[in-house]
CSV table of C-alpha atoms in Angstrom, one decimal:
chain,number,residue,atom,x,y,z
A,27,UNK,CA,138.6,134.1,82.3
A,28,UNK,CA,137.9,137.2,81.4
A,29,UNK,CA,140.5,140.1,82.6
A,30,UNK,CA,139.5,143.6,81.0
A,31,UNK,CA,136.0,143.2,80.0
A,32,UNK,CA,132.3,143.4,82.1
A,33,UNK,CA,129.2,143.6,79.9
A,34,UNK,CA,127.4,146.4,82.0
A,35,UNK,CA,127.0,149.4,80.6
A,36,UNK,CA,129.5,152.2,82.0
A,37,UNK,CA,126.1,154.8,82.2
A,38,UNK,CA,124.9,152.2,85.0
A,39,UNK,CA,124.5,154.4,88.8
A,40,UNK,CA,127.0,152.9,90.7
A,41,UNK,CA,127.3,153.0,94.5
A,42,UNK,CA,130.4,154.8,96.8
A,43,UNK,CA,132.8,151.2,97.7
A,44,UNK,CA,135.0,152.2,100.6
A,45,UNK,CA,138.1,150.0,100.2
A,46,UNK,CA,139.6,149.2,103.7
A,47,UNK,CA,144.2,147.9,103.6
A,48,UNK,CA,144.7,147.4,107.0
A,49,UNK,CA,149.0,148.0,106.9
A,50,UNK,CA,152.1,147.7,108.8
A,51,UNK,CA,155.8,148.3,106.7
A,52,UNK,CA,153.3,147.7,103.8
A,53,UNK,CA,156.7,149.6,102.0
A,54,UNK,CA,157.1,146.5,99.2
A,55,UNK,CA,154.1,146.2,98.1
A,56,UNK,CA,151.6,149.3,98.2
A,57,UNK,CA,152.4,151.1,95.3
A,58,UNK,CA,151.4,148.1,93.3
A,59,UNK,CA,148.1,147.5,95.5
A,60,UNK,CA,147.1,151.2,95.1
A,61,UNK,CA,148.2,152.0,91.5
A,62,UNK,CA,146.2,148.8,90.3
A,63,UNK,CA,143.0,149.7,92.6
A,64,UNK,CA,143.6,153.8,90.8
A,65,UNK,CA,143.3,152.2,87.3
A,66,UNK,CA,140.2,150.9,87.3
A,67,UNK,CA,137.8,152.0,85.4
A,68,UNK,CA,134.7,153.0,88.0
A,69,UNK,CA,135.1,156.2,89.0
A,70,UNK,CA,137.1,158.0,90.6
A,71,UNK,CA,134.9,159.8,93.0
A,72,UNK,CA,133.1,156.5,93.6
A,73,UNK,CA,136.3,155.1,94.8
A,74,UNK,CA,137.1,155.9,98.9
A,75,UNK,CA,140.0,154.2,100.0
A,76,UNK,CA,141.1,154.2,104.1
A,77,UNK,CA,144.8,153.0,104.6
A,78,UNK,CA,144.9,152.2,108.9
A,79,UNK,CA,148.2,152.2,109.8
A,80,UNK,CA,149.7,150.2,112.5
A,81,UNK,CA,152.7,152.5,113.1
A,82,UNK,CA,154.3,151.2,109.8
A,83,UNK,CA,159.2,152.3,110.7
A,84,UNK,CA,159.5,152.2,106.8
A,85,UNK,CA,158.2,154.2,104.2
A,86,UNK,CA,154.0,153.3,103.7
A,87,UNK,CA,152.8,156.7,104.9
A,88,UNK,CA,155.2,158.3,102.0
A,89,UNK,CA,154.0,156.1,100.0
A,90,UNK,CA,149.9,156.3,100.6
A,91,UNK,CA,150.5,160.1,100.6
A,92,UNK,CA,151.4,159.9,96.7
A,93,UNK,CA,147.2,158.6,95.8
A,94,UNK,CA,143.6,159.9,97.1
A,95,UNK,CA,144.0,158.2,100.1
A,96,UNK,CA,142.1,159.0,103.8
A,97,UNK,CA,144.4,157.8,106.6
A,98,UNK,CA,143.9,156.3,109.9
A,99,UNK,CA,146.3,154.9,112.8
A,100,UNK,CA,145.9,151.3,114.3
A,101,UNK,CA,147.3,151.5,117.8
A,102,UNK,CA,147.1,147.5,117.8
A,103,UNK,CA,148.9,147.2,115.0
A,104,UNK,CA,146.8,143.9,114.3
A,105,UNK,CA,144.5,144.3,110.9
A,106,UNK,CA,142.4,141.0,113.1
A,107,UNK,CA,139.7,141.2,115.1
A,108,UNK,CA,136.9,144.3,116.7
A,109,UNK,CA,139.7,146.7,117.4
A,110,UNK,CA,142.0,145.6,114.6
A,111,UNK,CA,142.7,148.0,110.8
A,112,UNK,CA,139.4,146.3,109.5
A,113,UNK,CA,137.2,146.8,112.0
A,114,UNK,CA,138.2,150.5,112.2
A,115,UNK,CA,138.2,151.1,108.6
A,116,UNK,CA,134.5,149.7,108.8
A,117,UNK,CA,133.4,152.7,111.6
A,118,UNK,CA,135.1,155.3,109.5
A,119,UNK,CA,133.9,153.5,106.0
A,120,UNK,CA,131.6,155.6,104.6
A,121,UNK,CA,130.7,153.3,101.5
A,122,UNK,CA,127.1,151.7,100.3
A,123,UNK,CA,129.7,149.0,99.3
A,124,UNK,CA,132.7,147.9,101.4
A,125,UNK,CA,136.0,145.9,99.8
A,126,UNK,CA,139.1,144.4,102.0
A,127,UNK,CA,142.5,143.9,100.5
A,128,UNK,CA,145.6,143.5,102.1
A,129,UNK,CA,148.8,145.8,100.7
A,130,UNK,CA,150.4,142.8,99.3
A,131,UNK,CA,147.0,142.4,96.8
A,132,UNK,CA,147.1,143.3,93.1
A,133,UNK,CA,144.5,144.0,91.4
A,134,UNK,CA,144.2,142.6,87.9
A,135,UNK,CA,141.8,144.4,84.5
A,136,UNK,CA,140.5,147.4,85.1
A,137,UNK,CA,137.2,146.5,85.0
A,138,UNK,CA,137.0,143.7,88.3
A,139,UNK,CA,135.9,147.0,90.9
A,140,UNK,CA,132.7,146.4,88.6
A,141,UNK,CA,132.3,143.4,88.4
A,142,UNK,CA,132.7,143.2,92.1
A,143,UNK,CA,130.2,145.5,92.4
A,144,UNK,CA,127.7,144.1,89.4
A,145,UNK,CA,126.3,141.3,91.0
A,146,UNK,CA,124.9,143.1,94.7
A,147,UNK,CA,123.0,145.6,92.2
A,148,UNK,CA,121.3,142.6,90.9
A,149,UNK,CA,120.5,141.0,92.8
A,150,UNK,CA,119.4,142.0,96.6
A,151,UNK,CA,119.8,138.7,98.0
A,152,UNK,CA,123.5,138.6,98.1
A,153,UNK,CA,125.4,139.9,100.2
A,154,UNK,CA,128.9,139.5,99.1
A,155,UNK,CA,130.9,138.7,95.9
A,156,UNK,CA,133.9,136.9,96.4
A,157,UNK,CA,137.3,137.3,94.3
A,158,UNK,CA,139.1,135.3,91.4
A,159,UNK,CA,142.9,134.9,92.1
A,160,UNK,CA,145.1,135.3,88.9
A,161,UNK,CA,148.4,132.7,89.0
A,162,UNK,CA,151.2,135.4,87.7
A,163,UNK,CA,153.8,132.8,86.0
A,164,UNK,CA,156.8,135.9,86.4
A,165,UNK,CA,156.6,135.2,90.3
A,166,UNK,CA,159.5,133.6,92.4
A,167,UNK,CA,159.0,130.2,92.4
A,168,UNK,CA,158.0,129.8,96.2
A,169,UNK,CA,154.9,132.3,95.8
A,170,UNK,CA,154.2,131.1,93.0
A,171,UNK,CA,154.1,127.4,94.5
A,172,UNK,CA,151.9,129.2,97.8
A,173,UNK,CA,149.1,130.4,94.7
A,174,UNK,CA,149.3,126.8,93.7
A,175,UNK,CA,149.0,125.7,97.6
A,176,UNK,CA,146.0,127.7,97.9
A,177,UNK,CA,144.2,127.3,94.4
A,178,UNK,CA,144.5,123.3,94.3
A,179,UNK,CA,141.7,121.6,96.4
A,180,UNK,CA,143.9,118.3,96.1
A,181,UNK,CA,147.3,120.5,97.8
A,182,UNK,CA,145.5,123.3,100.2
A,183,UNK,CA,146.2,124.2,103.7
A,184,UNK,CA,143.9,123.1,105.8
A,185,UNK,CA,144.2,126.8,108.2
A,186,UNK,CA,143.6,128.5,104.0
A,187,UNK,CA,139.9,129.7,104.3
A,188,UNK,CA,138.9,130.2,101.1
A,189,UNK,CA,136.1,129.4,99.3
A,190,UNK,CA,135.1,125.9,97.5
A,191,UNK,CA,132.4,126.9,95.5
A,192,UNK,CA,132.3,125.1,92.2
A,193,UNK,CA,129.7,122.6,93.7
A,194,UNK,CA,127.6,124.8,94.6
A,195,UNK,CA,126.8,127.0,91.7
A,196,UNK,CA,123.3,128.2,91.7
A,197,UNK,CA,123.3,129.6,88.9
A,198,UNK,CA,126.0,130.4,86.4
A,199,UNK,CA,126.5,134.0,84.4
A,200,UNK,CA,128.6,134.8,81.8
A,201,UNK,CA,131.5,136.7,84.4
A,202,UNK,CA,130.1,135.6,87.4
A,203,UNK,CA,127.7,132.8,89.2
A,204,UNK,CA,126.0,132.8,92.2
A,205,UNK,CA,126.9,130.0,95.0
A,206,UNK,CA,125.1,129.7,98.9
A,207,UNK,CA,127.5,128.3,102.3
A,208,UNK,CA,125.7,126.1,104.7
A,209,UNK,CA,126.4,126.7,107.8
A,210,UNK,CA,129.3,123.7,108.8
A,211,UNK,CA,131.5,124.3,106.1
A,212,UNK,CA,132.1,127.9,104.7
A,213,UNK,CA,135.0,130.1,104.7
A,214,UNK,CA,136.5,133.3,105.5
A,215,UNK,CA,136.3,136.7,104.6
A,216,UNK,CA,138.4,136.3,101.4
A,217,UNK,CA,140.7,139.2,100.4
A,218,UNK,CA,139.1,141.5,97.5
A,219,UNK,CA,135.8,140.4,98.6
A,220,UNK,CA,133.2,142.9,98.3
A,221,UNK,CA,130.4,143.3,100.8
A,222,UNK,CA,126.9,145.3,101.5
A,223,UNK,CA,127.9,147.5,104.4
A,224,UNK,CA,123.9,148.3,106.3
A,225,UNK,CA,124.3,143.7,106.3
A,226,UNK,CA,128.0,143.8,107.9
A,227,UNK,CA,127.0,145.8,110.3
A,228,UNK,CA,123.7,144.5,110.9
A,229,UNK,CA,125.2,140.9,111.9
A,230,UNK,CA,127.8,143.4,114.3
A,231,UNK,CA,130.3,144.5,111.8
A,232,UNK,CA,133.9,143.4,111.6
A,233,UNK,CA,136.5,141.8,113.5
A,234,UNK,CA,137.4,138.7,113.0
A,235,UNK,CA,137.2,137.2,109.1
A,236,UNK,CA,137.0,133.5,109.5
A,237,UNK,CA,133.8,135.0,111.8
A,238,UNK,CA,132.3,137.1,109.6
A,239,UNK,CA,130.8,134.8,107.0
A,240,UNK,CA,130.0,132.4,110.2
A,241,UNK,CA,126.7,135.4,111.5
A,242,UNK,CA,125.5,135.8,107.9
A,243,UNK,CA,124.9,132.6,107.7
A,244,UNK,CA,123.7,132.0,110.9
A,245,UNK,CA,121.0,135.3,110.3
A,246,UNK,CA,120.0,133.8,106.8
A,247,UNK,CA,122.3,135.7,104.4
A,248,UNK,CA,123.4,132.8,102.4
A,249,UNK,CA,123.6,133.7,99.2
A,250,UNK,CA,126.9,135.1,97.4
A,251,UNK,CA,128.3,135.5,94.6
A,252,UNK,CA,131.5,134.8,92.7
A,253,UNK,CA,133.2,137.5,89.6
A,254,UNK,CA,135.3,135.7,87.1
A,255,UNK,CA,136.1,138.7,85.7
A,256,UNK,CA,139.9,139.5,86.4
A,257,UNK,CA,141.3,138.8,90.2
A,258,UNK,CA,143.3,139.5,93.0
A,259,UNK,CA,146.8,137.9,92.7
A,260,UNK,CA,148.4,138.1,95.9
A,261,UNK,CA,152.7,138.5,96.7
A,262,UNK,CA,152.2,135.7,99.3
A,263,UNK,CA,155.8,135.0,100.2
A,264,UNK,CA,158.9,135.2,98.5
A,265,UNK,CA,161.0,133.0,101.2
A,266,UNK,CA,160.7,130.0,103.2
A,267,UNK,CA,161.3,132.1,106.7
A,268,UNK,CA,157.9,134.3,105.0
A,269,UNK,CA,156.0,131.2,104.1
A,270,UNK,CA,156.9,129.4,108.0
A,271,UNK,CA,156.3,132.4,110.1
A,272,UNK,CA,153.1,133.1,108.4
A,273,UNK,CA,152.1,129.7,108.9
A,274,UNK,CA,152.8,129.5,112.7
A,275,UNK,CA,150.3,133.1,112.4
A,276,UNK,CA,148.0,130.9,110.9
A,277,UNK,CA,147.6,128.4,113.2
A,278,UNK,CA,147.9,130.9,116.4
A,279,UNK,CA,145.1,133.0,115.5
A,280,UNK,CA,142.9,130.0,115.0
A,281,UNK,CA,144.1,128.8,118.4
A,282,UNK,CA,143.9,132.6,120.3
A,283,UNK,CA,140.0,132.8,118.9
A,284,UNK,CA,138.9,129.0,119.9
A,285,UNK,CA,136.6,130.2,122.5
A,286,UNK,CA,134.2,131.7,120.2
A,287,UNK,CA,131.3,129.8,118.0
A,288,UNK,CA,133.2,130.3,114.7
A,289,UNK,CA,135.9,129.1,115.6
A,290,UNK,CA,135.7,126.4,117.3
A,291,UNK,CA,133.4,125.6,114.3
A,292,UNK,CA,136.0,125.8,112.2
A,293,UNK,CA,139.0,124.3,114.7
A,294,UNK,CA,136.8,121.1,114.9
A,295,UNK,CA,136.7,120.7,110.9
A,296,UNK,CA,140.7,121.9,110.7
A,297,UNK,CA,142.0,119.8,113.6
A,298,UNK,CA,139.8,116.5,111.0
A,299,UNK,CA,142.2,117.8,108.0
A,300,UNK,CA,145.5,119.1,109.5
A,301,UNK,CA,145.3,114.8,110.9
A,302,UNK,CA,144.7,114.3,107.4
A,303,UNK,CA,147.3,116.3,106.0
A,304,UNK,CA,149.8,114.9,108.2
A,305,UNK,CA,149.0,110.8,107.9
A,306,UNK,CA,149.6,112.4,103.9
A,307,UNK,CA,153.2,114.6,104.8
A,308,UNK,CA,154.3,111.5,106.4
A,309,UNK,CA,154.6,109.7,102.4
A,310,UNK,CA,157.0,112.7,100.9
A,311,UNK,CA,157.5,109.5,97.7
A,312,UNK,CA,153.9,109.8,97.5
A,313,UNK,CA,153.9,114.4,97.5
A,314,UNK,CA,156.5,113.9,95.4
A,315,UNK,CA,155.4,111.8,92.3
A,316,UNK,CA,151.5,113.9,92.2
A,317,UNK,CA,154.3,116.9,92.3
A,318,UNK,CA,155.9,115.6,88.8
A,319,UNK,CA,152.6,115.2,87.5
A,320,UNK,CA,151.9,118.4,88.3
A,321,UNK,CA,155.1,119.9,86.5
A,322,UNK,CA,154.2,117.9,84.1
A,323,UNK,CA,150.6,119.4,83.6
A,324,UNK,CA,151.4,123.0,84.5
A,325,UNK,CA,155.3,123.4,83.2
A,326,UNK,CA,156.5,125.0,86.1
A,327,UNK,CA,159.3,123.6,88.5
A,328,UNK,CA,157.5,125.7,91.5
A,329,UNK,CA,155.5,122.5,92.5
A,330,UNK,CA,158.5,120.4,93.1
A,331,UNK,CA,158.1,122.6,96.6
A,332,UNK,CA,155.1,120.9,97.3
A,333,UNK,CA,157.0,117.7,99.4
A,334,UNK,CA,158.6,120.1,100.9
A,335,UNK,CA,155.9,123.0,102.0
A,336,UNK,CA,153.6,120.6,102.7
A,337,UNK,CA,155.4,118.9,105.2
A,338,UNK,CA,157.3,122.2,107.1
A,339,UNK,CA,153.8,123.4,107.5
A,340,UNK,CA,151.6,120.4,109.0
A,341,UNK,CA,154.7,120.1,111.3
A,342,UNK,CA,154.4,123.4,112.5
A,343,UNK,CA,151.1,122.9,112.4
A,344,UNK,CA,151.3,119.8,115.0
A,345,UNK,CA,153.7,121.3,117.3
A,346,UNK,CA,152.1,124.7,117.3
A,347,UNK,CA,148.9,122.8,118.2
A,348,UNK,CA,150.5,120.8,121.3
A,349,UNK,CA,152.2,123.4,122.4
A,350,UNK,CA,149.7,126.0,122.9
A,351,UNK,CA,146.1,123.7,121.1
A,352,UNK,CA,145.1,122.4,124.8
A,353,UNK,CA,145.5,126.1,126.9
A,354,UNK,CA,143.6,128.2,124.2
A,355,UNK,CA,141.5,125.1,122.9
A,356,UNK,CA,139.1,125.3,126.0
A,357,UNK,CA,138.0,121.5,125.3
A,358,UNK,CA,137.2,121.8,121.4
């Protein structure tokens, strides 16, 4: 993977990019996130960073004030939803291209933003460019495993809807490739993605990361790109308790939003995936054997978390479905 070089002339006329970052008590990671943005070789006058803060009680706003950013208030604290932080950021953005980041996302590679914009300039039919993901071997073992858990097809959490593009490549260029999505198998709008502002607004703007891609594809906007230059490093979790908390929030979010057509589609598909995950979770010996093979392959003991975490997460999802599923799914 190329990290710092992107073979496009720096004299190329570049559009204004609005980078939208919802925050709430993000003091531990926000400085690293913002530094990685302003270390880009993209012209600073072509970058608009919008912080939408949900009333942080730590030093989040103080950290943000040290950078050239706009700070907006988010009265609802949440990132997602028609009144959430991302929607507020879209409403007040000025950029031709929008980029969504979380405060715990760190950009790797000074040419990353340029590489995320270029596919949208090269082909007017491309509506979204998705970022590669970066694994940092210096992270705590649990965060390293979470990176594997997200990226590995064989182990992926059934409610993490990241792009599954390798079998859908239409054109493979040197530093990015084109792909497409069908209406019955689409991801969420993942962190680090860039999207044309006018196209997003034409399909109703931003509400939920799952529904945005559904509406785009339903309207015929099926051509996507994925950059292989640099990528996003996610400081996902640092403890078991954080992992379980995030798992609970993820499944509750799906259930609470399942009445809309996009989430009905996702939920029905993920229920099937969950059933498979639960069956597999009941056979820890096989999972432990798989984990050992991955330890040998990657030389990383973080894989030993796999049998335990996959079992705990599957049980959490099952309990949430039992407790809340019938009430919120409306028969889905």
